[in-house]
Amino acid sequence: MAPTGTARNVPPPPPYRPPPNDALDLLYADTWLLMANKPAGLLSVPGRGENKQDCLVLRVQAEYPDALIVHRLDLPTSGLLLLARGKEMQRRLSHEFAQRRVEKRYLAVVMGRPLSVTGTIDLPLAVDWPNHPRQKVDRRAGKPALTRYRFLSHSASDDTSRLALSPETGRTHQLRVHLQALGHPIVGDRLYADATTAAKSDRLLLHAEELSFTHPATDRRMRFCSPPPF
């Protein structure tokens, strides 16, 4: 297992810095939905406080006023984010996510090398209230959470591995908590990794690189890919 304590003499990583206000990477748009590429450091939706209003959905709404959020990515996570145009399409796309008909794949750089080339992490998760917003593995009261992973490559120079991750559920911080529990925390994770692992990168090395679903209006299968920026 990777250490979970705070390492000595390791400076904390710098804060995540959102991209400029006018930055918007829109990959696809039609009458019913939009696909955006969210950068690390940008909120998916507005947060609490005046300094947390800049977010992806408001940037998109500046060009498409009817855009509505369907799912979210954590602040430090980059990658594909699907938005609906109008409340009816938001309802239909949200239903697709709830029924687990949307296929998602993430790319993560983690510490160490998993023993298995492929594996499944089946650990229920719950809010760690004394340390909110952290989540924790809770086998008694947690909600079911399932993540499948596939080993891609290993770097001997810094003992890190690249993994493809396919979450079957969408719990808060699921991939980050599951990989930390597996003993392979994500590089740059300032919330769950040890200080040494967190300091290896100025951002969380987690990216939503692929999203596949059936278009609710056209019934056409859609597949979007976003190469990881790391």
Coordinates of C-alpha atoms in Angstrom, one line a residue:
M1 CA 0.0 0.0 0.0
A2 CA 1.2 3.5 -0.7
P3 CA 1.8 5.7 2.3
T4 CA -1.0 8.0 3.4
G5 CA 0.8 10.2 5.8
T6 CA 2.3 13.6 5.1
A7 CA 5.9 13.4 3.9
R8 CA 8.4 15.8 5.5
N9 CA 10.3 18.5 3.6
V10 CA 8.0 18.2 0.6
P11 CA 6.5 21.6 -0.4
P12 CA 2.8 21.6 -1.2
P13 CA 1.9 21.8 -4.9
P14 CA 0.8 25.2 -6.2
P15 CA -2.9 25.9 -6.4
Y16 CA -4.8 25.0 -9.5
R17 CA -5.3 28.0 -11.7
P18 CA -8.3 28.2 -14.0
P19 CA -7.7 29.0 -17.6
P20 CA -8.6 32.5 -18.9
N21 CA -12.3 33.5 -18.8
D22 CA -12.6 33.5 -22.6
A23 CA -11.2 30.0 -23.0
L24 CA -13.8 27.5 -24.3
D25 CA -13.0 24.3 -26.1
L26 CA -16.2 23.2 -27.7
L27 CA -15.9 19.9 -29.6
Y28 CA -19.4 19.4 -30.9
A29 CA -22.7 21.2 -31.1
D30 CA -26.1 20.4 -32.6
T31 CA -29.8 21.3 -31.9
W32 CA -30.0 19.0 -28.8
L33 CA -26.6 18.7 -27.1
L34 CA -23.0 20.0 -26.8
M35 CA -19.7 18.4 -26.0
A36 CA -17.1 20.5 -24.3
N37 CA -13.5 19.8 -23.2
K38 CA -13.1 21.0 -19.6
P39 CA -9.6 22.1 -18.6
A40 CA -8.2 21.3 -15.2
G41 CA -8.8 24.0 -12.6
L42 CA -12.2 25.1 -13.9
L43 CA -15.4 24.3 -12.0
S44 CA -18.2 22.4 -13.9
V45 CA -20.9 24.5 -12.3
P46 CA -20.8 27.6 -10.1
G47 CA -19.6 27.2 -6.5
R48 CA -20.3 29.1 -3.3
G49 CA -18.9 32.5 -3.1
E50 CA -18.3 35.3 -5.6
N51 CA -14.8 34.0 -6.5
K52 CA -16.3 30.6 -7.6
Q53 CA -18.7 31.7 -10.2
D54 CA -16.5 31.2 -13.3
C55 CA -17.3 27.7 -14.5
L56 CA -17.7 25.7 -17.7
V57 CA -21.5 25.8 -17.9
L58 CA -21.6 29.6 -17.6
R59 CA -18.9 29.9 -20.3
V60 CA -20.9 27.7 -22.6
Q61 CA -24.1 29.5 -21.8
A62 CA -22.5 32.7 -23.0
E63 CA -22.7 31.2 -26.5
Y64 CA -25.6 28.8 -26.0
P65 CA -28.0 30.2 -23.5
D66 CA -30.1 27.0 -23.4
A67 CA -27.1 24.8 -22.3
L68 CA -27.7 22.8 -19.2
I69 CA -25.4 20.5 -17.2
V70 CA -25.9 16.7 -17.4
H71 CA -23.0 15.4 -15.4
R72 CA -19.9 16.9 -13.7
L73 CA -16.1 16.6 -13.5
D74 CA -14.1 17.5 -10.4
L75 CA -12.4 20.8 -10.4
P76 CA -8.9 19.3 -11.0
T77 CA -10.1 16.8 -13.6
S78 CA -10.0 17.6 -17.3
G79 CA -11.8 16.2 -20.2
L80 CA -15.1 15.5 -21.9
L81 CA -18.2 17.1 -20.5
L82 CA -21.6 16.6 -22.1
L83 CA -24.3 19.4 -21.9
A84 CA -27.9 19.3 -22.9
R85 CA -29.8 22.0 -24.8
G86 CA -33.1 22.6 -23.0
K87 CA -34.7 20.9 -20.1
E88 CA -36.3 18.0 -22.0
M89 CA -32.9 16.9 -23.5
Q90 CA -31.4 17.4 -20.0
R91 CA -33.9 15.0 -18.6
R92 CA -33.4 12.4 -21.4
L93 CA -29.6 12.6 -21.2
S94 CA -29.6 12.4 -17.4
H95 CA -31.8 9.3 -17.7
E96 CA -29.1 7.7 -19.9
F97 CA -26.5 8.3 -17.3
A98 CA -28.7 7.0 -14.5
Q99 CA -29.4 3.8 -16.5
R100 CA -25.6 3.4 -17.1
R101 CA -26.0 3.5 -20.8
V102 CA -23.2 6.1 -21.2
E103 CA -19.8 4.6 -21.6
K104 CA -17.0 6.6 -19.9
R105 CA -13.2 6.1 -20.0
Y106 CA -10.6 8.1 -18.1
L107 CA -6.9 8.1 -18.3
A108 CA -4.9 8.4 -15.0
V109 CA -1.3 8.4 -14.0
V110 CA -0.8 6.6 -10.7
M111 CA 2.0 5.7 -8.4
G112 CA 3.4 2.2 -8.6
R113 CA 2.4 -0.7 -10.8
P114 CA -0.8 -2.7 -10.3
L115 CA -0.3 -6.5 -9.8
S116 CA -3.0 -7.3 -12.4
V117 CA -3.2 -6.0 -16.0
T118 CA -7.0 -5.7 -15.5
G119 CA -9.1 -5.5 -12.4
T120 CA -12.2 -4.3 -10.7
I121 CA -12.5 -2.1 -7.7
D122 CA -15.8 -2.8 -5.9
L123 CA -15.8 -0.6 -2.8
P124 CA -18.8 1.4 -1.4
L125 CA -18.3 5.1 -0.8
A126 CA -19.7 7.6 1.6
V127 CA -19.0 11.2 2.6
D128 CA -16.3 11.6 5.2
W129 CA -18.2 14.3 7.1
P130 CA -15.4 15.3 9.6
N131 CA -13.2 15.9 6.5
H132 CA -15.7 17.1 4.0
P133 CA -15.5 17.3 0.9
R134 CA -13.4 14.1 1.2
Q135 CA -15.1 10.8 0.5
K136 CA -14.2 7.4 2.1
V137 CA -14.7 3.7 1.7
D138 CA -17.6 2.7 4.0
R139 CA -18.5 -1.0 3.7
R140 CA -21.4 -0.7 6.1
A141 CA -23.2 2.6 5.1
G142 CA -21.6 3.5 1.7
K143 CA -23.3 3.5 -1.7
P144 CA -22.2 0.9 -4.2
A145 CA -19.3 2.0 -6.4
L146 CA -17.6 0.0 -9.1
T147 CA -14.5 0.9 -11.2
R148 CA -12.8 -1.3 -13.8
Y149 CA -9.2 -0.6 -14.7
R150 CA -6.7 -1.7 -17.4
F151 CA -2.9 -1.3 -17.2
L152 CA -1.4 0.6 -20.1
S153 CA 2.2 1.3 -19.4
H154 CA 4.8 1.8 -16.6
S155 CA 7.6 4.3 -16.2
A156 CA 10.5 2.9 -14.3
S157 CA 12.1 6.3 -13.9
D158 CA 9.5 7.6 -11.5
D159 CA 7.6 4.4 -10.8
T160 CA 4.3 5.6 -12.2
S161 CA 1.7 3.8 -14.4
R162 CA -0.9 4.9 -16.9
L163 CA -4.3 3.3 -16.4
A164 CA -7.5 3.3 -18.4
L165 CA -10.4 3.6 -16.0
S166 CA -14.1 2.7 -16.7
P167 CA -16.4 3.7 -13.8
E168 CA -19.7 1.8 -13.8
T169 CA -21.1 4.2 -11.2
G170 CA -20.6 7.9 -10.8
R171 CA -20.0 8.6 -7.1
T172 CA -18.2 11.7 -5.9
H173 CA -14.4 11.4 -6.2
Q174 CA -14.9 7.7 -7.1
L175 CA -11.8 7.2 -9.2
R176 CA -9.6 9.1 -6.8
V177 CA -10.8 7.2 -3.7
H178 CA -10.8 3.8 -5.4
L179 CA -7.2 4.1 -6.7
Q180 CA -6.0 5.4 -3.3
A181 CA -7.6 2.5 -1.6
L182 CA -6.0 0.1 -4.1
G183 CA -2.6 1.6 -3.1
H184 CA -2.0 3.5 -6.3
P185 CA -3.0 7.1 -5.7
I186 CA -3.3 9.5 -8.7
V187 CA -0.3 11.7 -9.2
G188 CA -1.1 15.3 -8.3
D189 CA -4.0 14.5 -6.1
R190 CA -3.9 17.0 -3.3
L191 CA -6.9 15.6 -1.5
Y192 CA -6.2 11.9 -1.3
A193 CA -2.6 11.2 -2.1
D194 CA 0.4 11.5 0.2
A195 CA 2.4 14.7 0.0
T196 CA 5.1 13.3 -2.2
T197 CA 2.7 11.9 -4.8
A198 CA 0.7 15.2 -4.8
A199 CA 3.8 17.3 -5.4
K200 CA 4.9 15.3 -8.5
S201 CA 2.5 17.3 -10.6
D202 CA 1.0 20.8 -10.5
R203 CA -2.4 19.3 -11.5
L204 CA -4.3 16.1 -11.0
L205 CA -3.3 13.6 -13.7
L206 CA -6.8 12.4 -14.4
H207 CA -8.6 13.0 -17.7
A208 CA -12.0 12.1 -19.1
E209 CA -10.8 10.9 -22.5
E210 CA -13.7 9.1 -24.1
L211 CA -17.5 9.3 -23.9
S212 CA -20.0 7.1 -25.9
F213 CA -23.7 7.2 -25.9
T214 CA -26.8 6.9 -28.1
H215 CA -28.1 10.3 -29.2
P216 CA -31.6 10.7 -27.6
A217 CA -33.0 12.7 -30.6
T218 CA -31.4 10.9 -33.6
D219 CA -30.8 7.5 -32.1
R220 CA -27.3 7.6 -33.6
R221 CA -24.4 6.2 -31.6
M222 CA -22.0 9.0 -30.7
R223 CA -18.3 8.6 -29.6
F224 CA -16.1 11.4 -28.6
C225 CA -12.4 11.3 -27.7
S226 CA -10.1 13.8 -26.1
P227 CA -6.4 13.0 -25.9
P228 CA -5.0 13.6 -22.4
P229 CA -2.8 16.7 -22.1
F230 CA -0.2 14.9 -20.1

